[in-house]
CSV table of C-alpha atoms in Angstrom, one decimal:
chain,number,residue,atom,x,y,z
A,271,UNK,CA,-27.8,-24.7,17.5
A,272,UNK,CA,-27.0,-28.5,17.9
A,273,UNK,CA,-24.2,-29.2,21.0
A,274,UNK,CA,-23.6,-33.2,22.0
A,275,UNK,CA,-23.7,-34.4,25.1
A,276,UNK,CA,-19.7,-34.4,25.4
A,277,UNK,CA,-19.5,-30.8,24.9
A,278,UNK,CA,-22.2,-29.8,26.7
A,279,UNK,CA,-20.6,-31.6,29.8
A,280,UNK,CA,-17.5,-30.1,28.8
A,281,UNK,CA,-18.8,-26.6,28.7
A,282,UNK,CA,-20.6,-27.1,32.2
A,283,UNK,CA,-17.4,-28.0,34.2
A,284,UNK,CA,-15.1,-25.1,32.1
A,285,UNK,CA,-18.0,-22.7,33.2
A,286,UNK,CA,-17.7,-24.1,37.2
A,287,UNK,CA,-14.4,-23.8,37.4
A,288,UNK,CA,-13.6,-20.2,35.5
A,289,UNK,CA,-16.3,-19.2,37.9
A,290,UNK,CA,-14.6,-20.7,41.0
A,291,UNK,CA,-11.6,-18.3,39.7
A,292,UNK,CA,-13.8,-15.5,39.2
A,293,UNK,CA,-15.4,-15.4,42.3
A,294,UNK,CA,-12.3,-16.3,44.9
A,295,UNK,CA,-11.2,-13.4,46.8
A,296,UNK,CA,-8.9,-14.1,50.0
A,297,UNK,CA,-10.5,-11.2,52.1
A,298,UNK,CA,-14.0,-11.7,51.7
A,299,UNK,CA,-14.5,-15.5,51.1
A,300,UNK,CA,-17.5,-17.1,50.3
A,301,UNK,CA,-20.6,-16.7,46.9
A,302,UNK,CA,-22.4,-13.3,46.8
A,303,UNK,CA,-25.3,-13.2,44.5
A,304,UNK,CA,-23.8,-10.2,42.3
A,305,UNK,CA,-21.0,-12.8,41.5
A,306,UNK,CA,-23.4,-14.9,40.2
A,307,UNK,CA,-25.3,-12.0,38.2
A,308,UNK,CA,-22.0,-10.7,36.3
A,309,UNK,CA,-20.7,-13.9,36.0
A,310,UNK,CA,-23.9,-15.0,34.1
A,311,UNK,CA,-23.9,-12.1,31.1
A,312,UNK,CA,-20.2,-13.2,30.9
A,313,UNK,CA,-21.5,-16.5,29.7
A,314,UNK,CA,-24.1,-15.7,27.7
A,315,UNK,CA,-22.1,-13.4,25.9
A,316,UNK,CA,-19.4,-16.2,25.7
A,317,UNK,CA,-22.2,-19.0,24.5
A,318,UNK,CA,-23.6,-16.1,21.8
A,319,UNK,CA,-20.3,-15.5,20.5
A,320,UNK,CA,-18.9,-18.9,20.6
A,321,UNK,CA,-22.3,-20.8,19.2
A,322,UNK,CA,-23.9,-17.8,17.0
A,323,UNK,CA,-21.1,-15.6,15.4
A,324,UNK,CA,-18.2,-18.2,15.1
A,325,UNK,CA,-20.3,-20.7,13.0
A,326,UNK,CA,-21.8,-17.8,11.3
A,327,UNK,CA,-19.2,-15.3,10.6
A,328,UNK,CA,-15.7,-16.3,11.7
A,329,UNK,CA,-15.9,-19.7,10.1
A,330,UNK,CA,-17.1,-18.4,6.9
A,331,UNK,CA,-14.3,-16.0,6.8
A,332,UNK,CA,-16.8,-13.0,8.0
A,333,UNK,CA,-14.3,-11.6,9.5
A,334,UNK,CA,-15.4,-7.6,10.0
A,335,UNK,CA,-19.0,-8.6,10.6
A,336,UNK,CA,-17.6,-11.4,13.5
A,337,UNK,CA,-15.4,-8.3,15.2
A,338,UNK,CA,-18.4,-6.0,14.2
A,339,UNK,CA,-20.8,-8.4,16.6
A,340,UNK,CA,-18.4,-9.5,19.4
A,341,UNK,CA,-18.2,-4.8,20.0
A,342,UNK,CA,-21.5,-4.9,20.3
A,343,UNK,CA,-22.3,-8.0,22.2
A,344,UNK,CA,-19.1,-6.4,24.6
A,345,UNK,CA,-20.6,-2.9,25.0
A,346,UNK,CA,-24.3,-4.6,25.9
A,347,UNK,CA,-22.6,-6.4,28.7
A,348,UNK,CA,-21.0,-3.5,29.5
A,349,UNK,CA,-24.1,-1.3,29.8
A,350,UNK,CA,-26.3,-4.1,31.6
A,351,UNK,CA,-23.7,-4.3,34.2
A,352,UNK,CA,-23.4,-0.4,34.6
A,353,UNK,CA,-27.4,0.6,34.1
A,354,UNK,CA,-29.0,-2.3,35.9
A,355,UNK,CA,-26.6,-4.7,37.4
A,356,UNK,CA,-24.7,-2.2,40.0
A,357,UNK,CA,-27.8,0.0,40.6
A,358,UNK,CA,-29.3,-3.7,42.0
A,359,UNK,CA,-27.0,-4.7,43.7
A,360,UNK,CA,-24.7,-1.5,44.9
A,361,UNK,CA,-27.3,1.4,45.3
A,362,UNK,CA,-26.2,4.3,46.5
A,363,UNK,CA,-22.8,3.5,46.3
A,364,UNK,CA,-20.0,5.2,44.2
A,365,UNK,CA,-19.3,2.1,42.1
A,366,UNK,CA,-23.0,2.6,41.4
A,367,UNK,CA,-23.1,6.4,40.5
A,368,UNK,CA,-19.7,7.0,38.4
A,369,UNK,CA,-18.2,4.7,35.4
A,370,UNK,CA,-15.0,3.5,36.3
A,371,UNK,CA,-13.7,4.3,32.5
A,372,UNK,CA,-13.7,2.3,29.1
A,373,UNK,CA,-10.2,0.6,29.5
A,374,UNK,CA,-11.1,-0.6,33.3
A,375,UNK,CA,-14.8,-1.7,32.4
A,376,UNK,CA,-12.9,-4.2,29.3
A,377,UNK,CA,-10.3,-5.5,31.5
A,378,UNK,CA,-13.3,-6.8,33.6
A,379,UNK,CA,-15.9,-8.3,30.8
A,380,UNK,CA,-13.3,-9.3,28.6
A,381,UNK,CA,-11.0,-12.1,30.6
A,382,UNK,CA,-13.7,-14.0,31.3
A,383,UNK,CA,-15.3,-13.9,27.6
A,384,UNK,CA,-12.3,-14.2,25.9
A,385,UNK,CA,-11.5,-17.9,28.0
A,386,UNK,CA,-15.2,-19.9,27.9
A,387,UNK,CA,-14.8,-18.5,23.9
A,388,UNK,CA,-11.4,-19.3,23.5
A,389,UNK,CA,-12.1,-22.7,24.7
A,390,UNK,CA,-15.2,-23.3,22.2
A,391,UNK,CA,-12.9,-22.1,19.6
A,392,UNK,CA,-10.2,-24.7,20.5
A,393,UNK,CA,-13.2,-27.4,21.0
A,394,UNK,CA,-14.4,-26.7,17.1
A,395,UNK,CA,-11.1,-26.7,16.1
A,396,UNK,CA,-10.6,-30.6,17.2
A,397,UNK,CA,-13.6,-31.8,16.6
A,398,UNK,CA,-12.7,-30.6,12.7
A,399,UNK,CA,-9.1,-32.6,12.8
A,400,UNK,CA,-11.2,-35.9,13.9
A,401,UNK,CA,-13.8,-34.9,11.0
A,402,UNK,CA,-10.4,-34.6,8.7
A,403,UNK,CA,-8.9,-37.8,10.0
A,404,UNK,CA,-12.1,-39.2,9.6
A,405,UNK,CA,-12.5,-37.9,6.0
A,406,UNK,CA,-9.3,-39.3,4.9
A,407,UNK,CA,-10.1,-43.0,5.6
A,408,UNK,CA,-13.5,-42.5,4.0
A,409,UNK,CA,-11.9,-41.1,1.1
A,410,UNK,CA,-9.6,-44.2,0.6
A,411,UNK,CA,-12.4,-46.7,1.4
A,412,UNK,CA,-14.9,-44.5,-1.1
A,413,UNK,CA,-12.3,-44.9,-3.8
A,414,UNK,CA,-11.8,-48.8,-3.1
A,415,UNK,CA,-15.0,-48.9,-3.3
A,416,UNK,CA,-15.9,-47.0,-6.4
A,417,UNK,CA,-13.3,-49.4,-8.5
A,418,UNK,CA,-15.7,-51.9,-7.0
A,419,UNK,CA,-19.1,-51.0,-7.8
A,420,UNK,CA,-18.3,-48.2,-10.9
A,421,UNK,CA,-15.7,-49.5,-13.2
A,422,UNK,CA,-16.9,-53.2,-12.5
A,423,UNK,CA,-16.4,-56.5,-14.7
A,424,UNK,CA,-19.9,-56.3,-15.4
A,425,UNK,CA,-20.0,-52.4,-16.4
A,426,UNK,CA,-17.3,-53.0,-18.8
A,427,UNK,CA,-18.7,-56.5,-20.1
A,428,UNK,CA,-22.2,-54.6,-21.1
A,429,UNK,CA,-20.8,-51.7,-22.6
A,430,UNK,CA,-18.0,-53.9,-24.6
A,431,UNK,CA,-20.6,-56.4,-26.1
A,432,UNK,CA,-22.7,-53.3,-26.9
A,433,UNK,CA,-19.7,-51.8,-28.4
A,434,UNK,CA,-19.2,-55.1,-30.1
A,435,UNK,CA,-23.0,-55.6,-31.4
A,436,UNK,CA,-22.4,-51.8,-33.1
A,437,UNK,CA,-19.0,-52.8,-34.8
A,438,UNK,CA,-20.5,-56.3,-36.5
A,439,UNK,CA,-23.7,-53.8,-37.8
A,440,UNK,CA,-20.9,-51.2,-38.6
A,441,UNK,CA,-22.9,-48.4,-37.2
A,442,UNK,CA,-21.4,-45.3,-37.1
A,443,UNK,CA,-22.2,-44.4,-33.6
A,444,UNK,CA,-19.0,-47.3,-32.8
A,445,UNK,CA,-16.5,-44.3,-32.8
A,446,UNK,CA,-18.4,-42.0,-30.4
A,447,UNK,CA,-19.2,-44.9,-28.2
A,448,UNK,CA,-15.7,-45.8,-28.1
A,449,UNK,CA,-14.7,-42.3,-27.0
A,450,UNK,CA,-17.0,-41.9,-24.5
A,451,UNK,CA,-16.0,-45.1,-22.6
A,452,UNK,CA,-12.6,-44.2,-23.0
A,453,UNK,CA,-13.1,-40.8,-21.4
A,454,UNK,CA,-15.5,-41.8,-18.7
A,455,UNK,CA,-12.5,-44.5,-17.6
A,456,UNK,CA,-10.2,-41.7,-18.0
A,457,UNK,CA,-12.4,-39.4,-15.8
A,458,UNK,CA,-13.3,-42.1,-13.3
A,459,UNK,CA,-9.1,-43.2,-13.1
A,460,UNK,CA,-7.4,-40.3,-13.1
A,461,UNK,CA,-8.8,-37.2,-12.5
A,462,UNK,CA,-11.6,-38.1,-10.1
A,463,UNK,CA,-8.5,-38.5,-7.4
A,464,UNK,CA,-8.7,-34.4,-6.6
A,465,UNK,CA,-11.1,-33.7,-3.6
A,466,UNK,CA,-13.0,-31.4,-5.9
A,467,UNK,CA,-13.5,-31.4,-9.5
A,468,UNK,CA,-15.2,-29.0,-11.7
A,469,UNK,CA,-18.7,-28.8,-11.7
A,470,UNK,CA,-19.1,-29.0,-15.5
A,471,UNK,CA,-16.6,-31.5,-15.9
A,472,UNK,CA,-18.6,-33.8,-13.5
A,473,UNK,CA,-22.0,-32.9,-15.4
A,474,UNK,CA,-20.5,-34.1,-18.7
A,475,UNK,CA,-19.0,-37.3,-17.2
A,476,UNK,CA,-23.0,-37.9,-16.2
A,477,UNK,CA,-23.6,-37.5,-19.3
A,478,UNK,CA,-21.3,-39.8,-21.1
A,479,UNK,CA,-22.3,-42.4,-18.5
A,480,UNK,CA,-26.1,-41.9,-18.8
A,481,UNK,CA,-25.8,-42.5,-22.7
A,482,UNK,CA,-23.8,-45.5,-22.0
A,483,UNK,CA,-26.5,-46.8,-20.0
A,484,UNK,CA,-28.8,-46.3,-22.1
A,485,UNK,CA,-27.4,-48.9,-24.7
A,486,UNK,CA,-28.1,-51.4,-22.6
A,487,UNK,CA,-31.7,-50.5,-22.1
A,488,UNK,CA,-32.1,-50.1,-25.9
A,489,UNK,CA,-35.6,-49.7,-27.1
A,490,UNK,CA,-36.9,-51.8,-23.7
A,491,UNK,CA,-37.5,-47.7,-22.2
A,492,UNK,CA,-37.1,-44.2,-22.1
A,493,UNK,CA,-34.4,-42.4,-20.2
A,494,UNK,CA,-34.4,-38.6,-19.9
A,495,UNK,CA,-31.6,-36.4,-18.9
A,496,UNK,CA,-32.0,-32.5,-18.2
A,497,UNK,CA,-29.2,-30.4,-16.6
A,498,UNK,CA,-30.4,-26.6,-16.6
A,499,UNK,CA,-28.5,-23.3,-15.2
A,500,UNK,CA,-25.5,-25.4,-15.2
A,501,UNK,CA,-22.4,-22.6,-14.4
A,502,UNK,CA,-18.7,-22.4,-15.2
A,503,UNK,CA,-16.8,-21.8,-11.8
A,504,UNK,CA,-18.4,-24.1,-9.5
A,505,UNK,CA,-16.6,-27.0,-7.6
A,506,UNK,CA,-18.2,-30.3,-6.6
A,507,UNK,CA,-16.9,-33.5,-4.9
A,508,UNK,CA,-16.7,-36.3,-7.8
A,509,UNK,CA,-18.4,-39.1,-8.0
A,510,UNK,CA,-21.2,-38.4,-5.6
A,511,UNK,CA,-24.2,-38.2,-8.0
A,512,UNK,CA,-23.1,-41.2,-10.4
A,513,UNK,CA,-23.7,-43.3,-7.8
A,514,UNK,CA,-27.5,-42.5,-7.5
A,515,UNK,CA,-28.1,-42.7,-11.0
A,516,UNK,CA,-26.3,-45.9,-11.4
A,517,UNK,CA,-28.4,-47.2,-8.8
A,518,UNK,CA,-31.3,-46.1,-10.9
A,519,UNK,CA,-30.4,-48.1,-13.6
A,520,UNK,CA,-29.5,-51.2,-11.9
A,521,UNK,CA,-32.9,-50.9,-9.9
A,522,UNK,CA,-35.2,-50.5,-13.0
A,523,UNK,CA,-32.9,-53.5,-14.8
A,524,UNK,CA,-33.3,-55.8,-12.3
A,525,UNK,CA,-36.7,-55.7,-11.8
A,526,UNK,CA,-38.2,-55.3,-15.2
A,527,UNK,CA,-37.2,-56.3,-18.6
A,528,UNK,CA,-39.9,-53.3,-20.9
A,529,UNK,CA,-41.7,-50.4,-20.2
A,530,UNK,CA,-38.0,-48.7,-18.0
A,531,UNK,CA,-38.4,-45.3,-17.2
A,532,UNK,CA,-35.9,-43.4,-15.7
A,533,UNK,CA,-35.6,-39.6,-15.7
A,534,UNK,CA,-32.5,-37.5,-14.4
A,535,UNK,CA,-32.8,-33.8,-13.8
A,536,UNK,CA,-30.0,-31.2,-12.7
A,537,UNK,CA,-30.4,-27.6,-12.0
A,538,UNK,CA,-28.5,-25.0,-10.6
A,539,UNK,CA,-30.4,-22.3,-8.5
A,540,UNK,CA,-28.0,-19.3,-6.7
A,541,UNK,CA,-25.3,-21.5,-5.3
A,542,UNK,CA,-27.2,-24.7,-4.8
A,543,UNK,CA,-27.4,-27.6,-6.9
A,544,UNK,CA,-30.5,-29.4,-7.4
A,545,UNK,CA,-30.6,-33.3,-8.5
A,546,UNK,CA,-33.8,-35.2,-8.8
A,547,UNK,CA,-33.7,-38.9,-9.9
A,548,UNK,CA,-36.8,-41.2,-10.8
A,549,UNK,CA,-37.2,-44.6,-11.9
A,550,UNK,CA,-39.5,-46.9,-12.0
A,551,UNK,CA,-39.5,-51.2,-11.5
A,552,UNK,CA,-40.5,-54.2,-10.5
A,553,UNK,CA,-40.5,-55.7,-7.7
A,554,UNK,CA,-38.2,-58.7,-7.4
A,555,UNK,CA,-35.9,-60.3,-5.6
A,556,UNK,CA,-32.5,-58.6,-4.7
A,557,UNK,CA,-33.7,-55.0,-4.5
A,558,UNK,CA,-33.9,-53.9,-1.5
A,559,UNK,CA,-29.5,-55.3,-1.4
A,560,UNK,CA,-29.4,-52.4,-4.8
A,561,UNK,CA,-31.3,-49.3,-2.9
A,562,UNK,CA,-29.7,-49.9,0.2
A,563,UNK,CA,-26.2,-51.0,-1.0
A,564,UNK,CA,-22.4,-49.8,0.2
A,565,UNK,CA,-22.4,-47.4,-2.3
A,566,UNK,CA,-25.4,-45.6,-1.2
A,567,UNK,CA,-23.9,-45.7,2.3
A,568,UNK,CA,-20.5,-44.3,1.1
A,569,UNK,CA,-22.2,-41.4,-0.4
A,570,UNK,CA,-23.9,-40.6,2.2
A,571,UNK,CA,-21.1,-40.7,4.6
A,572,UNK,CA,-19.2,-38.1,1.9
A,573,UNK,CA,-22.1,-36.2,2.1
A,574,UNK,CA,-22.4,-35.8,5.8
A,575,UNK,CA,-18.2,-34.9,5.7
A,576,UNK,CA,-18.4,-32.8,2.7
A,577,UNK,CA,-21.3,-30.6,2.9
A,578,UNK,CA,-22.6,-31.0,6.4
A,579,UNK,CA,-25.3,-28.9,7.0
A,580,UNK,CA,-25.3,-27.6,3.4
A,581,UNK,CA,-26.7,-30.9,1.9
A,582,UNK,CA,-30.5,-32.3,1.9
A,583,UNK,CA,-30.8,-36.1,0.8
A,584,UNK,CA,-34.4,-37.7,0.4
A,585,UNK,CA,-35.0,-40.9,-0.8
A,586,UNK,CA,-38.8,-42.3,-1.6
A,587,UNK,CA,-39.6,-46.0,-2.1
A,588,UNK,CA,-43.2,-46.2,-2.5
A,589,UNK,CA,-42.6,-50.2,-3.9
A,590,UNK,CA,-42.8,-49.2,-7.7
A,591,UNK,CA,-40.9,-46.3,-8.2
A,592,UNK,CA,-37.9,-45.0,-6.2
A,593,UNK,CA,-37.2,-41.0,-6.2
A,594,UNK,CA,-34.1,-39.1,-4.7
A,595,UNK,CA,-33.8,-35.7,-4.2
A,596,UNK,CA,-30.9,-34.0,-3.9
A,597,UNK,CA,-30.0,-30.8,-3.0
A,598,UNK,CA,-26.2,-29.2,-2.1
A,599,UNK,CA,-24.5,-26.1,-1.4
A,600,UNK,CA,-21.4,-25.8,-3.9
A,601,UNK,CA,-18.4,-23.3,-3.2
A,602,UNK,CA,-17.4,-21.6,-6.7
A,603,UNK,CA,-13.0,-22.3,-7.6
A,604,UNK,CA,-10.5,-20.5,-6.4
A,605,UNK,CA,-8.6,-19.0,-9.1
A,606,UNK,CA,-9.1,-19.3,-12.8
């Protein structure tokens, strides 16, 4: 459970003054210690609703199992108070020897509950319209950016005087190589503007751009590609994982002219998706601008507002070789 130092502050002054509510009472003014005792299972059955089952349960659309948890975290408060809490701190009493009844016992626990968890509720729900606002001008700046560093005058010159090279030779590879551009710009244009894309799709745009790649490399290295378990069904955000392996190949390029290796591997375990890139180069000057560039810093700003805490990024420089692992949480479609 992660809390920032704004909401933490928040939650302290929200918990003082509901307790400065709770506790008034005009004929007998002043703070008793069995205040203090109920008021404290209050909020820590507030704090394990709000931080534990709303994260867990109501946000993932949980929503018997939520309803399920809050009973039972109600009727526990509702037995400390009667078993331990009143014996304490009224023995002998008749508030201590009889229970006052189901519907009286709620109307006491649940006021209080319902307010410091209503108010975490409320604070999640506006700290996700600022991550929305927030993902909307990274979108626009990501896609700005992508027309920038993807479909580049210096992607499209390679590829067109590879292109060019095969049509002199008349090779018959010129058709597919043709198509492939055409439906990688096609892809990158048009349909990569949806916030989700199929997973498949994507994998085969990889594809077409990896073997584009590769004609510039020629017979200077080897480049692998693997993409196993691979399932229909499964959504992912475009243009995340191009960027990495496009960074591969610019990084191996620029620092070596023979001897490239590069090796690309996809794998789809449960509901994550695992990507491991490798590459080796080089050093030379201008690297460290490729490995550390603005497109590796847009991704990883998508990542953090797409998948946040259902996303694991490591990178490894070690000086000849550069590694990143990848792993993310997909959500299958909705509909057919």
């Amino acid at each position: 459970m992660s809390i920032s130092r704004r909401e933490l502050i928040f939650q302290i002054v929200l918990i003082v003054l509901v307790f400065l509510f709770y506790s008034f009472d005009r004929e007998n003014p002043g703070l008793r210690w069995s205040q203090v005792a109920f008021f404290t299972t209050h909020v820590m059955a507030a704090w394990l609703i709000g931080y534990w089952l709303m994260p867990h349960f109501l946000y993932r659309k949980k929503y018997w199992l939520f309803f399920g948890y809050v009973f039972l975290i109600v009727a526990a408060v509702i037995g400390l108070e009667e078993l331990f809490l009143e014996q304490i701190f009224y023995p002998g009493t008749r508030r201590a020897k009889s229970f006052p009844g189901i519907v009286f016992s709620l109307m006491g626990v649940l006021p209080v509950i319902t307010i410091l968890a209503g108010f975490k509720f409320g604070w999640d729900a506006l700290q996700k319209q600022e991550q929305i606002e927030e993902l909307k001008s990274t979108v626009q700046e990501s896609e700005l950016q992508f027309l920038r560093t993807q479909i580049n005058p210096h992607f499209l010159f390679n590829n067109l005087n590879n292109l060019y090279s095969h049509a002199l030779e008349g090779s018959k590879k010129t058709p597919e190589i043709i198509l492939e551009l055409s439906g990688l710009l096609r892809y990158m244009l048009y349909e990569c503007k949806e916030k989700f894309v199929p997973l498949d799709k994507e994998v085969e745009q990889l594809h077409n751009f990896i073997k584009l790649n590769k004609l510039q490399i020629e017979d200077r290295g080897i480049v692998r590609f693997d993409a196993k378990g691979i399932e229909r069904g499964y959504r992912i955000a475009p243009l995340i994982l191009i960027v990495f392996i496009e960074n591969a190949f610019k990084h191996s390029q620029a620092g070596q002219s023979e001897n490239i290796e590069i090796a690309i591997e996809l794998e789809m375990k449960e509901d994550i998706l695992h990507f491991h890139s490798a590459n080796n180069y080089a050093p030379s000057e201008g690297l460290d601008t490729i490995a550390t560039g603005i497109g590796l810093k847009n991704v990883k700003k998508r990542l953090q507002l797409l998948y946040p805490d259902r996303h694991e990024l490591k990178i490894h420089n070690d000086g000849k070789s550069y590694k990143v692992n990848l792993s993310m949480e997909l959500e299958k479609m909705i509909g057919p």
